[in-house]
Structures are given as structure tokens and as C-alpha cells.
Coordinates of C-alpha atoms in Angstrom, one line a residue:
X42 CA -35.1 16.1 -31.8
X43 CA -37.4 18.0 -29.4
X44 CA -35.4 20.9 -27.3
X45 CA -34.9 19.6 -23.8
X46 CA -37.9 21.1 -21.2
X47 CA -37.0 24.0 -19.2
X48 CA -36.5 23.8 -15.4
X49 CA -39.4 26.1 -14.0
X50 CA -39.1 28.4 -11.7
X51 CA -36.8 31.7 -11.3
X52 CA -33.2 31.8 -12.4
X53 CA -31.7 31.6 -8.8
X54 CA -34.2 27.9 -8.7
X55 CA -32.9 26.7 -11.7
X56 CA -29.4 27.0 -10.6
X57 CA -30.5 25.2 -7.5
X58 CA -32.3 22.4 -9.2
X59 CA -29.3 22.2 -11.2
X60 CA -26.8 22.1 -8.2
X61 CA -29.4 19.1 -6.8
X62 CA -29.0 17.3 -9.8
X63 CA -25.1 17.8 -10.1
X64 CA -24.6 16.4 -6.6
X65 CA -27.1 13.3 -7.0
X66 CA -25.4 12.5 -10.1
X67 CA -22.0 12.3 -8.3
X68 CA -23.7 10.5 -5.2
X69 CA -24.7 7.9 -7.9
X70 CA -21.0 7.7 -9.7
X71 CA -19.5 7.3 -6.4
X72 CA -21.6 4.8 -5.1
X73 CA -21.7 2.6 -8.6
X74 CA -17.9 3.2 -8.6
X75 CA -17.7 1.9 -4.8
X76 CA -20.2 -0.8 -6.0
X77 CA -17.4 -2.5 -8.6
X78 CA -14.4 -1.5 -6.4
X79 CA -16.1 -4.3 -3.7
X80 CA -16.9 -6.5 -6.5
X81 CA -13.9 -6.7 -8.5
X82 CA -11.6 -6.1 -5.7
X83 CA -9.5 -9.3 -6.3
X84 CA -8.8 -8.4 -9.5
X85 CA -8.4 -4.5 -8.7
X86 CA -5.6 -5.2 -6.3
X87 CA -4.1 -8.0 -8.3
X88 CA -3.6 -4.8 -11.4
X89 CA -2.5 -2.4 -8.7
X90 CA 0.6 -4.2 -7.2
X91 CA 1.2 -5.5 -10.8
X92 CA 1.3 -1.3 -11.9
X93 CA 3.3 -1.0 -8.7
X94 CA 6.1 -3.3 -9.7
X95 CA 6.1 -2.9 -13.5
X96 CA 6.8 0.9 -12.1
X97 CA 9.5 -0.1 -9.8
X98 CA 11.4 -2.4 -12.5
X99 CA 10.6 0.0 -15.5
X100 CA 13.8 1.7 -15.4
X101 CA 16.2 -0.8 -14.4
X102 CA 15.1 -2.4 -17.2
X103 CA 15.6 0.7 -19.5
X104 CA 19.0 1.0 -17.9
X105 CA 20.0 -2.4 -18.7
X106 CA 18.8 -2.3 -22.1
X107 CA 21.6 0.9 -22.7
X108 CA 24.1 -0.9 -21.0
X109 CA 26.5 -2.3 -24.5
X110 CA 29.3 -4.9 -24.5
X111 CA 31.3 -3.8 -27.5
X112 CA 28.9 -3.4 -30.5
X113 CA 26.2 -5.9 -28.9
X114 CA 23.6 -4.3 -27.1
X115 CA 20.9 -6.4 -24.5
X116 CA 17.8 -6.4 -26.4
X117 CA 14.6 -5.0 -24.8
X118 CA 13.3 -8.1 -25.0
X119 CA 15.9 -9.8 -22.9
X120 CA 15.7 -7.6 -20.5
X121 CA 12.4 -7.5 -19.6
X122 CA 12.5 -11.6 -20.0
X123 CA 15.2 -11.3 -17.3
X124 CA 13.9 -9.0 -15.4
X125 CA 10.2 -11.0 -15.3
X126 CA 11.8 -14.1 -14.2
X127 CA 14.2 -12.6 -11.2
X128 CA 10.7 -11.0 -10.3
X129 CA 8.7 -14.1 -10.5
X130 CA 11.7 -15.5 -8.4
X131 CA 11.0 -13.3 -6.1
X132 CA 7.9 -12.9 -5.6
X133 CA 6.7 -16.3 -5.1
X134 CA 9.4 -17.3 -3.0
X135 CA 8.3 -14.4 -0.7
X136 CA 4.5 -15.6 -0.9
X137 CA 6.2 -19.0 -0.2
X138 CA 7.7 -17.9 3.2
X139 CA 4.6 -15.7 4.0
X140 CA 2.3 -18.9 4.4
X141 CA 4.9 -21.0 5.6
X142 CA 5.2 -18.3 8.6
X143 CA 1.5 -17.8 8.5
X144 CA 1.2 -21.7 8.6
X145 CA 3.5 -21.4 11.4
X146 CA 1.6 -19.1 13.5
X147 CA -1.2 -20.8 13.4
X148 CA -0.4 -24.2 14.8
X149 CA 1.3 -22.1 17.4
X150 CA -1.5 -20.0 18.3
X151 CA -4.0 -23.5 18.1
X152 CA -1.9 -24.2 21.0
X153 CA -1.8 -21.1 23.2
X154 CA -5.5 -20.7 22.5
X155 CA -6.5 -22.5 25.7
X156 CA -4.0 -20.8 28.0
X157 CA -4.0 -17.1 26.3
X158 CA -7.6 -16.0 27.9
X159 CA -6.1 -17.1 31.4
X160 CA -3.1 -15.3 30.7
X161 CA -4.9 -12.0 29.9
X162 CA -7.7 -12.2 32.0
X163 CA -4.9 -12.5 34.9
X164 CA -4.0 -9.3 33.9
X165 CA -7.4 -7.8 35.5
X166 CA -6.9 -9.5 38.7
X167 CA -6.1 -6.5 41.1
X168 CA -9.4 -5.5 39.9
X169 CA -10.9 -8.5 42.1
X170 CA -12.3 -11.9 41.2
X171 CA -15.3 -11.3 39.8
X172 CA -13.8 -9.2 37.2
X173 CA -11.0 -11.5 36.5
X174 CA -14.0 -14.0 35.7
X175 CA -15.7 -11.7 33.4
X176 CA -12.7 -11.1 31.2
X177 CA -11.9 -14.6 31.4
X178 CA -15.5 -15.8 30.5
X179 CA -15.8 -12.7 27.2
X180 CA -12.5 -14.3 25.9
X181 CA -13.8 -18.1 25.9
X182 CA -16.7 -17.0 24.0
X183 CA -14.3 -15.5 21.4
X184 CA -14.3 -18.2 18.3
X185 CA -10.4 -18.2 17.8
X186 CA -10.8 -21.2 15.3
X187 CA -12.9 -19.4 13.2
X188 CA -10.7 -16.4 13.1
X189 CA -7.8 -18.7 12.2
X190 CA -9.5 -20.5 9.5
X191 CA -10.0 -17.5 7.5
X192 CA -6.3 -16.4 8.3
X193 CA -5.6 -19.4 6.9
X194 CA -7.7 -19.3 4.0
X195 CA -6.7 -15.7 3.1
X196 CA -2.7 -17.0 3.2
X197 CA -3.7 -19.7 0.6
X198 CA -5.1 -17.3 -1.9
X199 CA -2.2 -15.2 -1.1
X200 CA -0.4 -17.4 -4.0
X201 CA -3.2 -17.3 -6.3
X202 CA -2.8 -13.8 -6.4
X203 CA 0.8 -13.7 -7.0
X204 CA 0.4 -15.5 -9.8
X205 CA -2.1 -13.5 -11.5
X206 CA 0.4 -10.3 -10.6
X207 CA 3.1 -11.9 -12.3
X208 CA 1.1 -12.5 -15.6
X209 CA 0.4 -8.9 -15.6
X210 CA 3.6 -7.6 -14.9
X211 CA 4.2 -9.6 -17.7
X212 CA 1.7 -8.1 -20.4
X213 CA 2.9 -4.7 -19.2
X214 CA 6.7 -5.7 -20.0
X215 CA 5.5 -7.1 -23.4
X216 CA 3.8 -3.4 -24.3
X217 CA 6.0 -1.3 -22.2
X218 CA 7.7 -0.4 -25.7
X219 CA 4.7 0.7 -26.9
X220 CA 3.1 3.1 -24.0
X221 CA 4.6 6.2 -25.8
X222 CA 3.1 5.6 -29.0
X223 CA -0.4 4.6 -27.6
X224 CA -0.7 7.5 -25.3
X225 CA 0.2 10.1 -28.4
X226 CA -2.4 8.6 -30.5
X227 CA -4.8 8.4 -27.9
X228 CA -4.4 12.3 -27.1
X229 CA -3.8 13.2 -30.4
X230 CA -1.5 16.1 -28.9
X231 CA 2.0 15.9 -28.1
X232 CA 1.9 18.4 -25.5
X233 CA -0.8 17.4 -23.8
X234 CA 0.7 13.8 -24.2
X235 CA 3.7 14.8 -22.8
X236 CA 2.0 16.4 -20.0
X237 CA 0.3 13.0 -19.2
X238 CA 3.9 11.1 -19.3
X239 CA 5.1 13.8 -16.9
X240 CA 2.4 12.9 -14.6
X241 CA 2.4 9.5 -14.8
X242 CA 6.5 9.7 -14.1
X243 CA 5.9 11.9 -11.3
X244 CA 3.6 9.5 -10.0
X245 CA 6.2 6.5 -10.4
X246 CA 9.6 8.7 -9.1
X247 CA 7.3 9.1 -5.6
X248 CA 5.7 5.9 -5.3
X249 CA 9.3 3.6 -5.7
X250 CA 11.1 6.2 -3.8
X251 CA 8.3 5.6 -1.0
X252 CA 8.1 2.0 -1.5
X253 CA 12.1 1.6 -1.6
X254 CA 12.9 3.1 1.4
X255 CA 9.7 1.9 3.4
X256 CA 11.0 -1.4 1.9
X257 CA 14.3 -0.5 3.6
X258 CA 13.4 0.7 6.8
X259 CA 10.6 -2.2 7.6
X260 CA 13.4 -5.1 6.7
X261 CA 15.7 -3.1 9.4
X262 CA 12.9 -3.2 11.9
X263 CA 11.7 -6.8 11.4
X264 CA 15.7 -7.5 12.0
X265 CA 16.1 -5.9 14.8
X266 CA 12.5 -7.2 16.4
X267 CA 13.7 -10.8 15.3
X268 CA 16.3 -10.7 17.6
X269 CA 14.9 -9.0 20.4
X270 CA 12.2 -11.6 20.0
X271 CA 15.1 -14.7 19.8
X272 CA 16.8 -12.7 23.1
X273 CA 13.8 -13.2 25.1
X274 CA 13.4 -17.1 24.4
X275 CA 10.1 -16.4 22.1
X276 CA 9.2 -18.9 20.1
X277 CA 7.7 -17.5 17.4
X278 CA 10.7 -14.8 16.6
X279 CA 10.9 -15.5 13.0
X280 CA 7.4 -15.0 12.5
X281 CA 6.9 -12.0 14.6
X282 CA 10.2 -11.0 12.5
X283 CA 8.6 -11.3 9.2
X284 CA 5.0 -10.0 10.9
X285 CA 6.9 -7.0 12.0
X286 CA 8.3 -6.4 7.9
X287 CA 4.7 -6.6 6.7
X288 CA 2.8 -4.3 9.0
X289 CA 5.3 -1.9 8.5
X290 CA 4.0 -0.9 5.2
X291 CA 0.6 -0.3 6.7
X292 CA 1.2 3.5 7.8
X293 CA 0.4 4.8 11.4
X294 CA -1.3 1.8 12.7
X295 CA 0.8 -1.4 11.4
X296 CA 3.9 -0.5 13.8
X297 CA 1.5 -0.1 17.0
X298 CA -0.5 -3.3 15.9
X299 CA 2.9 -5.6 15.5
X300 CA 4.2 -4.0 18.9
X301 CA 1.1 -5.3 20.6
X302 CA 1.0 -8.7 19.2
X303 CA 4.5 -9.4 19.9
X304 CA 4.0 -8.4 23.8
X305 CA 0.8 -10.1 23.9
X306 CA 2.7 -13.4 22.8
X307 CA 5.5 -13.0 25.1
X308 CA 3.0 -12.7 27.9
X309 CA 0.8 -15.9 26.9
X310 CA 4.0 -17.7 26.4
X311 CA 6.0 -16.9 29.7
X312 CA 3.1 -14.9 32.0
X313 CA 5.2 -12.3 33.2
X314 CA 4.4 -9.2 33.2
X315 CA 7.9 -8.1 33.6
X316 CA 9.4 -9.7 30.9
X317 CA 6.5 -8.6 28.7
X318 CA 6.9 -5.1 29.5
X319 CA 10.6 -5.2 28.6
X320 CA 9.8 -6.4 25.5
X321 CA 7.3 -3.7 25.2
X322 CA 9.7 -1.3 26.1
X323 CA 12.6 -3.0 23.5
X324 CA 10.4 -3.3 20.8
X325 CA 8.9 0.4 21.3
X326 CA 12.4 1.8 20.8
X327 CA 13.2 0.0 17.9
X328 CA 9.9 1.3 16.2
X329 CA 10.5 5.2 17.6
X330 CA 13.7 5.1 16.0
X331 CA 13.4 3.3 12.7
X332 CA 9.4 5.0 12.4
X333 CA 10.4 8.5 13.7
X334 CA 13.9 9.2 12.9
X335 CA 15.6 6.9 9.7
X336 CA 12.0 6.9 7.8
X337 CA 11.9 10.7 7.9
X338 CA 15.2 11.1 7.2
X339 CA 15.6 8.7 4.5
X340 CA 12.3 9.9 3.0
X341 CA 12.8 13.2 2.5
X342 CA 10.3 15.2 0.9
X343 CA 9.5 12.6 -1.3
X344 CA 5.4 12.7 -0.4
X345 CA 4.6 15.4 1.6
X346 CA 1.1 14.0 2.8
X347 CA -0.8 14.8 5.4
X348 CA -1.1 12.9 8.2
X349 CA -4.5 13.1 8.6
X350 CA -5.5 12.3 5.2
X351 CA -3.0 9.4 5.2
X352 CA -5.3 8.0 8.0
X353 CA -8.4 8.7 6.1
X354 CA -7.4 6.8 3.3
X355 CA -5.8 4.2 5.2
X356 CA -9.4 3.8 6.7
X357 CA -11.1 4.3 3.6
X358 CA -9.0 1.6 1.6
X359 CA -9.2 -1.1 4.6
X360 CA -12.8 -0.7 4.3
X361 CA -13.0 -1.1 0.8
X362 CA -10.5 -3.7 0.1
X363 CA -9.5 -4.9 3.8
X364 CA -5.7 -5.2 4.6
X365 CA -4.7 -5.2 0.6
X366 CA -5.9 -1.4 0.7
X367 CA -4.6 -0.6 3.8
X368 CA -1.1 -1.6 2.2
X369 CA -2.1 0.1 -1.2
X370 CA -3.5 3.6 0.7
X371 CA -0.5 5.8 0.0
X372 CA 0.3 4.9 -3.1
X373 CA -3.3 5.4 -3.6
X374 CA -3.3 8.9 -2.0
X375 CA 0.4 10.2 -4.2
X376 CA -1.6 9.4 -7.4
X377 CA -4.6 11.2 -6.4
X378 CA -2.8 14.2 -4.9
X379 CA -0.6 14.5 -8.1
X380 CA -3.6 14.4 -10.5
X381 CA -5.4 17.0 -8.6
X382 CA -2.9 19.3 -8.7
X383 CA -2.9 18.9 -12.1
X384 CA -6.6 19.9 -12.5
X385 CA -7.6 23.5 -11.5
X386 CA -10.8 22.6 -10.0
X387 CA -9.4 19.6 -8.0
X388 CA -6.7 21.8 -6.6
X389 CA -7.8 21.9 -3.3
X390 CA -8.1 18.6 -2.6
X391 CA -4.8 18.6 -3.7
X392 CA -3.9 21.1 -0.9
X393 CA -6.4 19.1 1.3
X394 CA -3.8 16.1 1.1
X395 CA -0.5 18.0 1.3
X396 CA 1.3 18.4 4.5
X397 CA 2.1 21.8 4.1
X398 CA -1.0 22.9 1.8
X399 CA 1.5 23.7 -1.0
X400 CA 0.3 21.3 -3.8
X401 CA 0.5 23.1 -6.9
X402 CA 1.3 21.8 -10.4
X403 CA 4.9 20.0 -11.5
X404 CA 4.9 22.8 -14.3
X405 CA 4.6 24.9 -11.3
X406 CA 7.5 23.4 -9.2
X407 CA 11.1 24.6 -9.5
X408 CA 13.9 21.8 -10.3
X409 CA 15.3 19.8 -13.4
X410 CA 12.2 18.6 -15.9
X411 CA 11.4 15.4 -16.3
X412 CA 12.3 13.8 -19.5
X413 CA 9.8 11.9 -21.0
X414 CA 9.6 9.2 -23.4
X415 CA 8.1 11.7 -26.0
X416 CA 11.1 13.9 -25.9
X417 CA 13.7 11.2 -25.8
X418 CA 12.1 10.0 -29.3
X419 CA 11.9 13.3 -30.6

């Protein structure tokens, strides 16, 4: 085999030419990766809320399996076959109310759409007629029924992806058993393998603790709104209830978007300003304190993520993947700021994502170990 060509030039050229060609190769990767992210994105975010759940039921289901009655002990396999069905339960009885309320929304908003540019453009009217008129005349040329046939057509494949999460949940409770044992072998070091289980836990202890009190917090919120919402006659309060729960898990931006739409509702539906802006007011607090006070203080220290990186991914994600990713950003961004801590030349996008710039390695980080699969076997 021929030796490869030298680059020409002096040495300090060379290491430039090779710097070019290091960056254009990662241009490349990142675009071909963007490239299948887009492409496969059904199927991407199907795998990522199935890895998300399997996570969150993983050790309730290792915690049933050592509980004993007498001599008898619950079988892994019985667990997980419990555990799969409550979760199928669930889940599609969730998806089930989703479009329901979705469903619900929709024949709602069909008929407000011919009095909700009025109502808004009356807003405008201290700024004179003719600007009342414009407002009025740029929301008539909106196309609600277009935007409401793709709400509606996103709802519907809402199920189809539950579905498909719930068979993969399902593979991954069939081979959880076996995760230890595969990762070994595909290392081929039990160090470094046990390394990788410590990550991977770290990974999982931060995402359900995120994910269970977020969880929490947003069903608090989209309790509370509910009622405000039935106390001021609305009627739409049990969707706005249930909108209120799901935006919640969109960080930053979800709480301010489901304030707005429930105060633009109230105004179409009673065109009062006062009433609206009490409800703007109502709402608001109930956010401020379940956002800014029991969030914090239930979380903890549990992410430590800056704020500002949580809003570049949140942007990044919703354009990759649209409102999926916007859900899936920080569980996105723990992953990524745990692996690059992990990795001596990632470590400062490590400390890029931190809050406090203090990322460093779990090997690193006082407190108990974690105890790994590896370890309880050996």
C-alpha cells in the first residue's frame, strides 16, 4: 500500500490544512447526523420516551422483584409483565384523554374563530379606527382551519406513537436482565464497564428525579388553573387544565405560552378586558409560585443547568424535532452534560452547560458511590 502524500508546505501550513480538514469533517458529521435526526425523527422520539420510561420504571421493578412472601419470590419476569401492562394502562389512557381534549378544543375554537379576530382587534381600538381595521383585516387572512387540521392530525398520530413506545418499553424489559452482561462483553473491561454503568445511572437518577417532580409540580399547576378557569365561567377549563399540565414540561417558555392562551380564551369568550386581566393576573400567580418557588425547592440540585443553555437546546430541539424535542430538551441536555464531563476534552462544554461552571467528573464528586450492576454481581 502506497504511503499516504504529504501535505506541502511548511510545518505551521500543514497543521493548518490539517485543522481545515478536522473542522470540515465535523461540519460534514454534524450535518449528516442532523440530516437523519429530521428523517428518522418519528422513530427517534418514539426510542427516547421509550429509554425515558424504561428508566423511570427500572428500579421499581428491581425493587419489586426483591420484595419475598415467605420462600416465594416475584419472578423478574412478572414483574416487568406487571409493570408493562400498568404502563400500557397508563399510557394510552392518557393519549386517550389528550385527543379527547384536543378533539375538544377544536370544535370549540371552530366556533370562536369567527368572533376571536373582532375580539382582539377591539383591543387596538384606542389606537383609532383605521388601525382597529388593520388588525382586524391581518387576523381574517389568518387560515385557522388549516392550523387546526394539522393540530388535529398531529393528536391522531399521537396514539400511533404510544403504541410503538410501549412495544419498546417492552423489548427493553425483556433484555433488561441482560444489559450487564452485554455491556462487559462489549468493553471487554470491567472497570471501564463499570464506569459506563455509573454513567448511564447518573444519567437515569437525574432525569426521573427531574421528570418526577416536574411531573408533580405541572399536575399541581394544571389543578389549580382548572379551577381558576371553572371560577371564571370558562368553558374550556378542563382543557386549558390539562393544556396547562402539558406545557409545563416545556421549560421557560410552556408556562408563559399556556398563561397567554388561557387569557386569550377568556377574552374571545366573555370580551372583557377586566375579567381577562384578572385571570391574567390569577393564572400568573399560580405559575410564579409553582415555577419559581415549589419547582426550585423540590428540585434541588438535581440538574444544575444553565439557563441559557436550557434555552438553546430548547430551541435547538423544537427545531429539530418540533414540540416532541422541546419536551425531550433537558433530558437531552443532563445526558450530554454528564458524558462530557466524563471526557477530558469535552469538559468545557460540560462547564458551558452547568449553572455554576462546576461540571467535573462523578469520580470527581464527593458523596455515597453508585452501586452498579457489575458490583452487585460480583
Amino acid at each position: 500500500m502506497p504511503d499516504p502524500v504529504p501535505l506541502p508546505g511548511t510545518p505551521k501550513d500543514r497543521s493548518l490544512i490539517s485543522r481545515v480538514q478536522t473542522a470540515a469533517l465535523v461540519i460534514i458529521a454534524f450535518a449528516v447526523v442532523l440530516f437523519l435526526l429530521v428523517q428518522a425523527q418519528f422513530i427517534l422520539i418514539s426510542l427516547a420516551v421509550s429509554v425515558i420510561l424504561f428508566s423511570l420504571t427500572s428500579d421499581a421493578i428491581a425493587l419489586v422483584g426483591r420484595v419475598r412472601f415467605g420462600p416465594v419470590k416475584i419472578p423478574n419476569w412478572l414483574a416487568s409483565s406487571l409493570a408493562l401492562l400498568l404502563l400500557a394502562t397508563v399510557l394510552l389512557s392518557l393519549a386517550a384523554v389528550i385527543v379527547s381534549q384536543v378533539n375538544t378544543v377544536l370544535v370549540t375554537a371552530l366556533n370562536y374563530s369567527e368572533q376571536a379576530p373582532a375580539a382582539v382587534a377591539a383591543v387596538f381600538s384606542w389606537l383609532g379606527k383605521d388601525a382597529e381595521e388593520a388588525v382586524l383585516s391581518s387576523l381574517r387572512a389568518v387560515e385557522v382551519s388549516g392550523y387546526l387540521r394539522t393540530l388535529a392530525a398531529q393528536a391522531g398520530a399521537l396514539m400511533q406513537a404510544t403504541v410503538l413506545v410501549i412495544l419498546f418499553v417492552g423489548f427493553l424489559f425483556a433484555e433488561r436482565v441482560w444489559f450487564p452482561v452485554k455491556l462487559l462483553n462489549l468493553i471487554g473491561n470491567v472497570e471501564r464497564a463499570r464506569r459506563v454503568e455509573e454513567i448511564v445511572n447518573s444519567i437515569m437518577h437525574r432525569v426521573n428525579r427531574y421528570l418526577l417532580v416536574k411531573t408533580l409540580v405541572s399536575a399541581l399547576t394544571g389543578l389549580l388553573v382548572w379551577g381558576v378557569a371553572l371560577a371564571f365561567g370558562l368553558d374550556l377549563a378542563a382543557p386549558l387544565g390539562m393544556l396547562t399540565f402539558v406545557l409545563n414540561f416545556i421549560p421557560s417558555i410552556g408556562s408563559i405560552v399556556a398563561t397567554l392562551l388561557i387569557v386569550l380564551v377568556a377574552f374571545v369568550q366573555t370580551v372583557d378586558v377586566k375579567t381577562a386581566l384578572s385571570l391574567l393576573a390569577s393564572v400568573g400567580a399560580i405559575q410564579f409560585i409553582c415555577g419559581n418557588i415549589l419547582d426550585p425547592m423540590l428540585m434541588g440540585r438535581a440538574l444544575q443547568l444553565s439557563s441559557f443553555g436550557i434555552i438553546i437546546s430548547l430551541a435547538f430541539w423544537g427545531a429539530v424535532w418540533g414540540i416532541p424535542g422541546m419536551f425531550l430538551s433537558v433530558p437531552i441536555m443532563v445526558a450530554l452534560m454528564i458524558v462530557c464531563a466524563e471526557i477530558a476534552p469535552l469538559r468545557s462544554i460540560a462547564i458551558l452547560l452547568s449553572r455554576e461552571g462546576l461540571a467535573v467528573p462523578m469520580h470527581d464528586t464527593p458523596g455515597r458511590p453508585v452501586v452498579t450492576s457489575l458490583e452487585r454481581r460480583g
